[in-house]
Tab-separated table of C-alpha atoms in Angstrom:
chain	number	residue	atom	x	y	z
A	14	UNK	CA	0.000	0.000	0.000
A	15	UNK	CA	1.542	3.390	-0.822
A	16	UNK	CA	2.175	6.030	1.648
A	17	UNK	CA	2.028	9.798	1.058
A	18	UNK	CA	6.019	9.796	1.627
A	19	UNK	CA	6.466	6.518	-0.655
A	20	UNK	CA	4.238	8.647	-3.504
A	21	UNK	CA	7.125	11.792	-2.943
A	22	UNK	CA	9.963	9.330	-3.337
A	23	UNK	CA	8.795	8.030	-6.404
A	24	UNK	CA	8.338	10.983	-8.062
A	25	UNK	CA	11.738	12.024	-6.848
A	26	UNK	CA	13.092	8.911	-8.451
A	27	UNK	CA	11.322	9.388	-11.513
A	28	UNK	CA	12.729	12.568	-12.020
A	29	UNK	CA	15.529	11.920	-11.843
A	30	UNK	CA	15.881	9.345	-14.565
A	31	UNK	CA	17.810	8.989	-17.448
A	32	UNK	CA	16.177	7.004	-19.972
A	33	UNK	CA	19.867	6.218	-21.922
A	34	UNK	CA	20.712	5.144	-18.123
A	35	UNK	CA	18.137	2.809	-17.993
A	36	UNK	CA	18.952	1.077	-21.587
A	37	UNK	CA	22.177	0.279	-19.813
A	38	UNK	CA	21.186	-0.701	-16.511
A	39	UNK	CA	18.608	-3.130	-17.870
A	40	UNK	CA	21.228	-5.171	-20.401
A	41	UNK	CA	23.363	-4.624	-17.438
A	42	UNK	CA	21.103	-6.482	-14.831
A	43	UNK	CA	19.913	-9.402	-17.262
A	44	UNK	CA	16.210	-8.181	-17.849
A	45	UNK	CA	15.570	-10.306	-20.740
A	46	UNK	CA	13.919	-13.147	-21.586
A	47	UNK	CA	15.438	-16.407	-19.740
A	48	UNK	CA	17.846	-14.254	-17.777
A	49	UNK	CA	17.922	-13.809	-13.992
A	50	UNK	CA	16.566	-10.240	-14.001
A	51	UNK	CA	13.377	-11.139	-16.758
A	52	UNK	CA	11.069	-8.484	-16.696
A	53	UNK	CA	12.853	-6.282	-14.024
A	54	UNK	CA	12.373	-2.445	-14.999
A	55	UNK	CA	14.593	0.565	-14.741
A	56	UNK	CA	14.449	4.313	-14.764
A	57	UNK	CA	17.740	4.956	-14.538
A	58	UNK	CA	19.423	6.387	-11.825
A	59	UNK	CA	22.961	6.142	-10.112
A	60	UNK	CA	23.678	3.838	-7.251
A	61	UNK	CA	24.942	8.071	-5.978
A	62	UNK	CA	21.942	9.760	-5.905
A	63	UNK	CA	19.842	6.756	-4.504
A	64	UNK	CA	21.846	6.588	-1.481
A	65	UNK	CA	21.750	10.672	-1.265
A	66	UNK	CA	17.825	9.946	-1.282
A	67	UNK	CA	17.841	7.502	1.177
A	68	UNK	CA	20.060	9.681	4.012
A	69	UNK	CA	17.637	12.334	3.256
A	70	UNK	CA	14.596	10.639	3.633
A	71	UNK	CA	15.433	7.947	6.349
A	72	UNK	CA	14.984	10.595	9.105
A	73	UNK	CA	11.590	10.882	8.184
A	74	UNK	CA	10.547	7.176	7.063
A	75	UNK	CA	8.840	4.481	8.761
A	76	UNK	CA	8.774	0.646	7.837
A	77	UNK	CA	5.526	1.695	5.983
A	78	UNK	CA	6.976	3.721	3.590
A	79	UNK	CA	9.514	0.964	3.328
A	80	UNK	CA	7.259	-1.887	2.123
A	81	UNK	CA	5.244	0.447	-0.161
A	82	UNK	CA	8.736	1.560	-1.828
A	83	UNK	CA	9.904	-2.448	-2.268
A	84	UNK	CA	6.189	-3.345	-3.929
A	85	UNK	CA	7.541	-0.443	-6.636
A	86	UNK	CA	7.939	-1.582	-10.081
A	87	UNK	CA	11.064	0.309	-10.437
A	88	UNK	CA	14.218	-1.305	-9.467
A	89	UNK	CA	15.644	1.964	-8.300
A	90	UNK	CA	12.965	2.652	-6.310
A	91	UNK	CA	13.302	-0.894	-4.377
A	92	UNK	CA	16.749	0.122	-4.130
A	93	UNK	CA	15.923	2.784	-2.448
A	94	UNK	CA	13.827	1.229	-0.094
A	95	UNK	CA	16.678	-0.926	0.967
A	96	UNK	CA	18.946	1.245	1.265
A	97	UNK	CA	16.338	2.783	3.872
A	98	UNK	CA	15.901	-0.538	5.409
A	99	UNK	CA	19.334	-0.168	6.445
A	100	UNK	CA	19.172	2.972	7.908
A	101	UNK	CA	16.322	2.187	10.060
A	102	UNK	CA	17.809	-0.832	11.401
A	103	UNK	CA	21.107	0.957	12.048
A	104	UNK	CA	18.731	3.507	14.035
A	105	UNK	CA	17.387	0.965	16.247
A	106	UNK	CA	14.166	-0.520	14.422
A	107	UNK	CA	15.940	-3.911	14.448
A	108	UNK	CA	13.426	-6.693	14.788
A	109	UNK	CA	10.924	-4.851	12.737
A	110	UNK	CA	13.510	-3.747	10.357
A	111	UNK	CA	14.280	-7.447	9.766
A	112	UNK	CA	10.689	-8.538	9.637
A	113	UNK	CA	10.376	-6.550	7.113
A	114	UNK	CA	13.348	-7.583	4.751
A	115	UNK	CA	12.295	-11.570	5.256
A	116	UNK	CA	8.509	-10.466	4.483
A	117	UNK	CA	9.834	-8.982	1.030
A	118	UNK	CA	12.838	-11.115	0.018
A	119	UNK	CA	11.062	-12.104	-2.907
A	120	UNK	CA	11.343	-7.887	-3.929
A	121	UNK	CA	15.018	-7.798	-3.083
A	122	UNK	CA	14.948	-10.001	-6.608
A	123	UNK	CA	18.971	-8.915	-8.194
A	124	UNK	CA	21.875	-9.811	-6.601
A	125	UNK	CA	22.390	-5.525	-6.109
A	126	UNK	CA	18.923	-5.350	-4.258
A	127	UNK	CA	20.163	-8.247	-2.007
A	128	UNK	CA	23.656	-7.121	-1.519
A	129	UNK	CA	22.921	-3.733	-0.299
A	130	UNK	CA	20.396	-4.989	2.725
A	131	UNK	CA	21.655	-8.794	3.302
A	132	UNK	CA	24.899	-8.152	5.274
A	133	UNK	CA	23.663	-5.197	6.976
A	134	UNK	CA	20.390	-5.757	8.569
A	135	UNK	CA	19.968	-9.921	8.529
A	136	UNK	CA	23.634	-10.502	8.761
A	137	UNK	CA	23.746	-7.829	11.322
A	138	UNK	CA	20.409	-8.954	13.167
A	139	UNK	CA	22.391	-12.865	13.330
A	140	UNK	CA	25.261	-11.811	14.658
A	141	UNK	CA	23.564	-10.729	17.488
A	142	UNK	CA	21.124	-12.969	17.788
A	143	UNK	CA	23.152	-16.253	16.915
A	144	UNK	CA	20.446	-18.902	17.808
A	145	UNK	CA	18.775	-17.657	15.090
A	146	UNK	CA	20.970	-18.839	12.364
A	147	UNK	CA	19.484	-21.667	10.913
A	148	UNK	CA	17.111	-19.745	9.109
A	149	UNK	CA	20.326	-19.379	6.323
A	150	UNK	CA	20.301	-22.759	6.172
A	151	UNK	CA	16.690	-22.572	5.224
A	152	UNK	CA	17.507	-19.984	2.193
A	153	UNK	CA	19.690	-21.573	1.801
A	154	UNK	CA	17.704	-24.279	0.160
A	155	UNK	CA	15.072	-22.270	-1.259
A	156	UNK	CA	14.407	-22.392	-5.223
A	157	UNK	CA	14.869	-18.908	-5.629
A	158	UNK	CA	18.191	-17.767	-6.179
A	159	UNK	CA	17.924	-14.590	-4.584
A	160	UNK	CA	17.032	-16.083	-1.467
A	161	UNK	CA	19.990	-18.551	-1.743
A	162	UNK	CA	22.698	-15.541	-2.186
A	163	UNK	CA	20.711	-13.870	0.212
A	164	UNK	CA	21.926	-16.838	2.703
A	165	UNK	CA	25.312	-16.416	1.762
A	166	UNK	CA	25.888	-12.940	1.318
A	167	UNK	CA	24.411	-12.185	4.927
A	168	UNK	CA	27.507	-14.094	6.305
A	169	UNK	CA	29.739	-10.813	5.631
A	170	UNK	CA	28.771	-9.677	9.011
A	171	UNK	CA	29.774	-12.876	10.302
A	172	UNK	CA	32.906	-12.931	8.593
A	173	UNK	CA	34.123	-9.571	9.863
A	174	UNK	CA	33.272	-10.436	13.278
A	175	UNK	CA	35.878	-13.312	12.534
A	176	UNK	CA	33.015	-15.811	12.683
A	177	UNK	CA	33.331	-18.110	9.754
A	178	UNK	CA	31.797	-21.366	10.280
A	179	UNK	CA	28.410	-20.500	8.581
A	180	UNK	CA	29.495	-19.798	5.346
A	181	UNK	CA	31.874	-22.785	5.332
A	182	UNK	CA	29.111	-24.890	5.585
A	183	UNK	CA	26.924	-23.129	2.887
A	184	UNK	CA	29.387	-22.818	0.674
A	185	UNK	CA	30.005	-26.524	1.254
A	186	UNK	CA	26.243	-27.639	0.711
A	187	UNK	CA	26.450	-25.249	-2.639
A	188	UNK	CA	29.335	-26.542	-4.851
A	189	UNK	CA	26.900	-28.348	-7.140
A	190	UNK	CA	24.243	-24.711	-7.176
A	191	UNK	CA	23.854	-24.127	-11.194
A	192	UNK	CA	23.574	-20.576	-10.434
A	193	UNK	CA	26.901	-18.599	-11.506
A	194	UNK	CA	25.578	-15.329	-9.349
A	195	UNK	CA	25.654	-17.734	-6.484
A	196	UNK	CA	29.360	-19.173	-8.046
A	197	UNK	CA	30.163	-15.606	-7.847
A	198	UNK	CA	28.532	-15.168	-4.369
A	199	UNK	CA	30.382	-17.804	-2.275
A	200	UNK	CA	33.606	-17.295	-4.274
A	201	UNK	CA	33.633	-13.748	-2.614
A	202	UNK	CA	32.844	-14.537	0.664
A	203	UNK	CA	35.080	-17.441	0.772
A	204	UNK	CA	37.482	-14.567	-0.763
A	205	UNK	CA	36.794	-12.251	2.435
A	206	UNK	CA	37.065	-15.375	4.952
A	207	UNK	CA	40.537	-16.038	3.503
A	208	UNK	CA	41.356	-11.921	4.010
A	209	UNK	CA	40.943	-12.656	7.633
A	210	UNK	CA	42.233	-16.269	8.178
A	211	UNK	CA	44.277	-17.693	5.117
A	212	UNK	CA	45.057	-20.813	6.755
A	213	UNK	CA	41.060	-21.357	7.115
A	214	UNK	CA	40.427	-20.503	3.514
A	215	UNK	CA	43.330	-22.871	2.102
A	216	UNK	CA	42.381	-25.397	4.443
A	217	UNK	CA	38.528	-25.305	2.803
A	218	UNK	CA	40.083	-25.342	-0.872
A	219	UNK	CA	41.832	-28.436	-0.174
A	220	UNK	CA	39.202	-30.386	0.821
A	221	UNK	CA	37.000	-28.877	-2.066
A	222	UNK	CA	38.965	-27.315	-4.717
A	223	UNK	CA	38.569	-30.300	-6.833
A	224	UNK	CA	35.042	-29.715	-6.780
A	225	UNK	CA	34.139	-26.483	-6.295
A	226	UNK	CA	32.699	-24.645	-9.878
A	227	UNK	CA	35.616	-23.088	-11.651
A	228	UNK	CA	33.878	-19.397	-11.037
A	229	UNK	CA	33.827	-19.752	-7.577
A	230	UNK	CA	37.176	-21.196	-6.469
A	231	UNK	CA	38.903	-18.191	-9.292
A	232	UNK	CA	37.161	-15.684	-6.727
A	233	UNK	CA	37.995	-17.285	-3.599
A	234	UNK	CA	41.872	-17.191	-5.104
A	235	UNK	CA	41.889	-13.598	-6.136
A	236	UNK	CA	44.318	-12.517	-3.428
A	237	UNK	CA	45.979	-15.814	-3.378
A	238	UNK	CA	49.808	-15.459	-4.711
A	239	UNK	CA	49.931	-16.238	-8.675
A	240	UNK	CA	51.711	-19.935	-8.065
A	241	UNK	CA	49.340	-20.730	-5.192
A	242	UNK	CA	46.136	-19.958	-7.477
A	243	UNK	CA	47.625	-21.966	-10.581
A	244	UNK	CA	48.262	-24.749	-8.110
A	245	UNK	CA	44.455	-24.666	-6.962
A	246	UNK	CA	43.067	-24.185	-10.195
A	247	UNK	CA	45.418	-27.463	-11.580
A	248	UNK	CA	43.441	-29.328	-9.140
């Protein structure tokens, strides 16, 4: 349901389009047919001005204006809402601030959407509130692949609090995902894990670098030295 301050931001995004901008954003984010943003639509504005929006506007939102902004057709408007999802968590909404995000996962639908919120108010909301951690598991099996990276991506929070046990085990359980956004998605974190703990990361390759999809074990290597990357990728 749209709220009188979800009707001004949408007008303020709408203005501030770029139709050229859009062209690009949509090939950019896979809207066509068979790809993994089908259908998703665009009225083109920078990652910039969104975030400029949402600092502006967060002082004045509620979780209301929120939900009506993820329901938005626009991608950058559902952007925008995340981006002040975030901000209201950080303020001290938590709970209801993550209520919300698992209540619309299905809107935080490209891997931008879902790597702008996931780390910062679920991650955030697990850390703190560890007993509550099997629910990645649960995305972690979902069918949608946004919930899925979702699941992984939220681990960043865990992984700079040096806690890396969760994503070793999802990125174990998804070596044989199909998705390369999720190939991408573990790769990284895996990547991040390794900034933090090398001997943790290399001790994860060798059990699964044999195995592990050729796009996700190149970005778990990325700050591996050149003869220990050709040595993993041999495998």
């Amino acid at each position: 349901m749209e709220t009188e301050l979800s009707v001004e931001l949408v007008a303020d995004v709408e203005a501030a389009g770029d139709p050229q901008e859009a062209v690009g954003k949509a090939a950019f984010f896979k809207t066509g047919p068979g790809e993994y943003g089908e259908g998703d639509e665009f009225v083109g504005v920078r990652v910039p001005a969104l975030r400029k929006m949402a600092r502006q506007a967060y002082k004045v939102a509620d979780l209301a204006d929120v939900e009506a902004l993820l329901a938005h057709r626009w991608h950058e408007v559902r952007l925008l809402g995340g981006f002040i999802l975030v901000e209201l968590y950080q303020r001290g909404d938590r709970p209801a601030a993550v209520e919300v995000m698992l209540r619309n996962l299905d809107r935080l639908n490209n891997w931008d959407l879902v790597d702008s919120v996931a780390p910062y108010v679920l991650g955030h909301w697990l850390l703190e509130n560890p007993e509550q951690r099997t629910l990645l598991g649960r995305l972690a099996g979902s069918e949608s692949l946004w919930e899925r990276r979702t699941a992984v991506v939220a681990t960043f929070a865990l992984i700079r609090a040096g806690q890396f046990d969760d994503l070793l085990r999802l990125a174990g359980r998804l070596l044989d995902d199909r998705q390369d956004l999720m190939h991408k998605a573990t790769g990284w974190m895996l990547r991040e894990v390794g900034q933090r703990d090398r001997a943790v990361l290399n001790r994860f390759l060798d059990a699964h670098a044999h195995e592990m999809p050729r796009t996700m074990l190149r970005y778990a290597l990325e700050k591996h030295p050149q003869d220990e990357r050709r040595a993993y990728l041999s495998r």
